[in-house]
C-alpha cells in the first residue's frame, strides 16, 4: 500500500500515519521528522534549514526531493509506505511523479485531510512532542498519562518552535499558496480521496481504515 497524506499543518496527518503504518507494517515517512533530525544532528543540511523551519516556511525543493528519493528507495519501502508532508509544492509533486515512474510503482491513493483553520490553530497550539521517540500528544485532545512526560519512553515533552502563533500563521499561508493547488493535480489523476479530519482521533482513524480497505 503506497499512500500520500496531504493536508494543512495540524490536520492530524502524522497522528493517523503512525497508527496506520503500524497496522499495515509499512514505514511512515514524515518529511518533517527527517528534516528535524537533520537540524538536531547539526548536519550541513540541518544548519541551512533550521531558521527556515522555525519560521514556518518551506525548505528548498532540492533538499526535500533528494531526501524523499533516498528514503523511498530503501528496502523497507518495497512493500509500501505512507508519505506524510511530501509533496508540498509543484516541483515536489512533479518529482514524486517521476520517482514513482522510475521505480515502476504506483500510488494507491492521496488522502486529503479536510479541516478548518480554527481547528488547525487549536490543535497546533496544544501539540506537544517527544524529542526522543517522536510521539505526538495534545494537551487536551490526546494528553499523556503524566503531564509533560512521554507515555512511551518517559522523556520530557516539548513544544515545537514552529508551533507558536506567528509561525502557525505563516505555515497556513504557505499551505494555501503552495500545497493546496496539488489537490486538483491528484484529483485529475484519479488518486484523491477526501477525509473529514475534523472529528476525534478514533473517528478519523475508523474512516481512514474504511477508505483504505475500499481501495
Ligand atoms: P500534522 O502531522 O498534520 O501536522 P499532527 O498529527 O501532528 O498533525 O496533529 C497536530 C496536533 O493535533 C497534535 O497535537 C495531535 O495530538 C492533535 N490531533 C491530531 N488528530 C487530532 C484529532 N482528530 N482531534 C484532536 N486533536 C488531534
Ligand atoms: P511538519 O512536521 O510536516 O509540520 O513539517 C515541519 C516543517 O518542515 C515545515 O513547516 C517545513 O518547514 C518543513 N517541511 C516538511 N516537509 C516539507 C516539504 N515537503 N517541503 C518543504 N519543507 C518541508
Coordinates of N, CA and C and ligand atoms in Angstrom, one line a residue, residues 8-15 123-124 126-128 136-138 141-142 197 199-201 204, ligand 1:
X8 N -3.4 20.5 5.5 CA -2.8 21.6 6.3 C -2.0 21.1 7.5
X9 N -1.0 21.9 7.9 CA -0.3 21.5 9.1 C -1.3 21.4 10.3
X10 N -1.1 20.4 11.1 CA -2.0 20.2 12.2 C -3.3 19.5 11.9
X11 N -3.5 19.0 10.7 CA -4.7 18.3 10.3 C -4.7 16.9 10.9
X12 N -3.6 16.4 11.4 CA -3.6 15.1 12.0 C -2.9 14.0 11.1
X13 N -2.2 14.5 10.1 CA -1.5 13.5 9.2 C -0.6 12.6 9.9
X14 N 0.3 13.2 10.8 CA 1.3 12.4 11.5 C 0.6 11.4 12.5
X15 N -0.4 11.9 13.2 CA -1.1 11.0 14.2 C -1.7 9.8 13.5
X123 N -5.3 22.8 17.4 CA -4.5 21.6 17.5 C -3.0 21.9 17.6
X124 N -2.6 22.9 16.8 CA -1.1 23.1 16.8 C -0.7 23.8 18.1
X126 N -1.7 23.3 21.0 CA -1.7 22.4 22.1 C -0.8 21.2 21.8
X127 N -0.1 21.2 20.7 CA 0.7 20.0 20.4 C 1.9 19.9 21.3
X128 N 2.2 18.8 21.7 CA 3.5 18.5 22.5 C 4.1 17.3 21.9
X136 N 3.6 12.0 19.5 CA 2.9 13.4 19.4 C 1.7 13.3 20.3
X137 N 1.5 14.4 21.1 CA 0.4 14.5 22.0 C -0.3 15.8 21.8
X138 N -1.5 15.9 22.5 CA -2.1 17.2 22.6 C -2.6 17.4 24.0
X141 N -6.7 17.1 23.7 CA -7.3 16.1 22.8 C -6.6 14.7 22.9
X142 N -5.3 14.7 23.3 CA -4.6 13.5 23.4 C -3.5 13.6 24.4
X197 N -11.2 15.3 8.5 CA -10.2 15.2 9.6 C -10.6 16.0 10.8
X199 N -12.9 15.4 13.0 CA -13.5 14.6 14.1 C -12.4 14.1 15.1
X200 N -12.8 13.3 16.1 CA -11.8 12.8 17.0 C -10.8 11.9 16.4
X201 N -9.7 11.6 17.1 CA -8.7 10.8 16.5 C -9.2 9.4 16.2
X204 N -11.6 9.6 13.0 CA -10.9 9.8 11.8 C -10.2 8.5 11.4
Ligands
LIG1 P1 0.1 17.1 11.2 O1 1.0 15.9 11.1 O2 -0.9 17.1 10.1 O3 0.9 18.4 11.3 P2 -0.4 16.1 13.9 O4 -0.7 14.6 13.7 O5 0.9 16.4 14.5 O6 -0.7 16.9 12.6 O7 -1.6 16.7 14.9 C1 -1.5 18.0 15.3 C2 -2.0 18.1 16.8 O8 -3.4 17.8 16.8 C3 -1.3 17.1 17.7 O9 -1.2 17.7 19.0 C4 -2.3 15.9 17.8 O10 -2.2 15.2 19.0 C5 -3.6 16.6 17.6 N1 -4.6 15.8 16.9 C6 -4.3 15.0 15.8 N2 -5.5 14.5 15.3 C7 -6.5 15.0 16.1 C8 -7.9 14.9 16.2 N3 -8.6 14.1 15.3 N4 -8.6 15.5 17.1 C9 -8.0 16.3 18.0 N5 -6.6 16.5 18.0 C10 -5.9 15.9 17.1

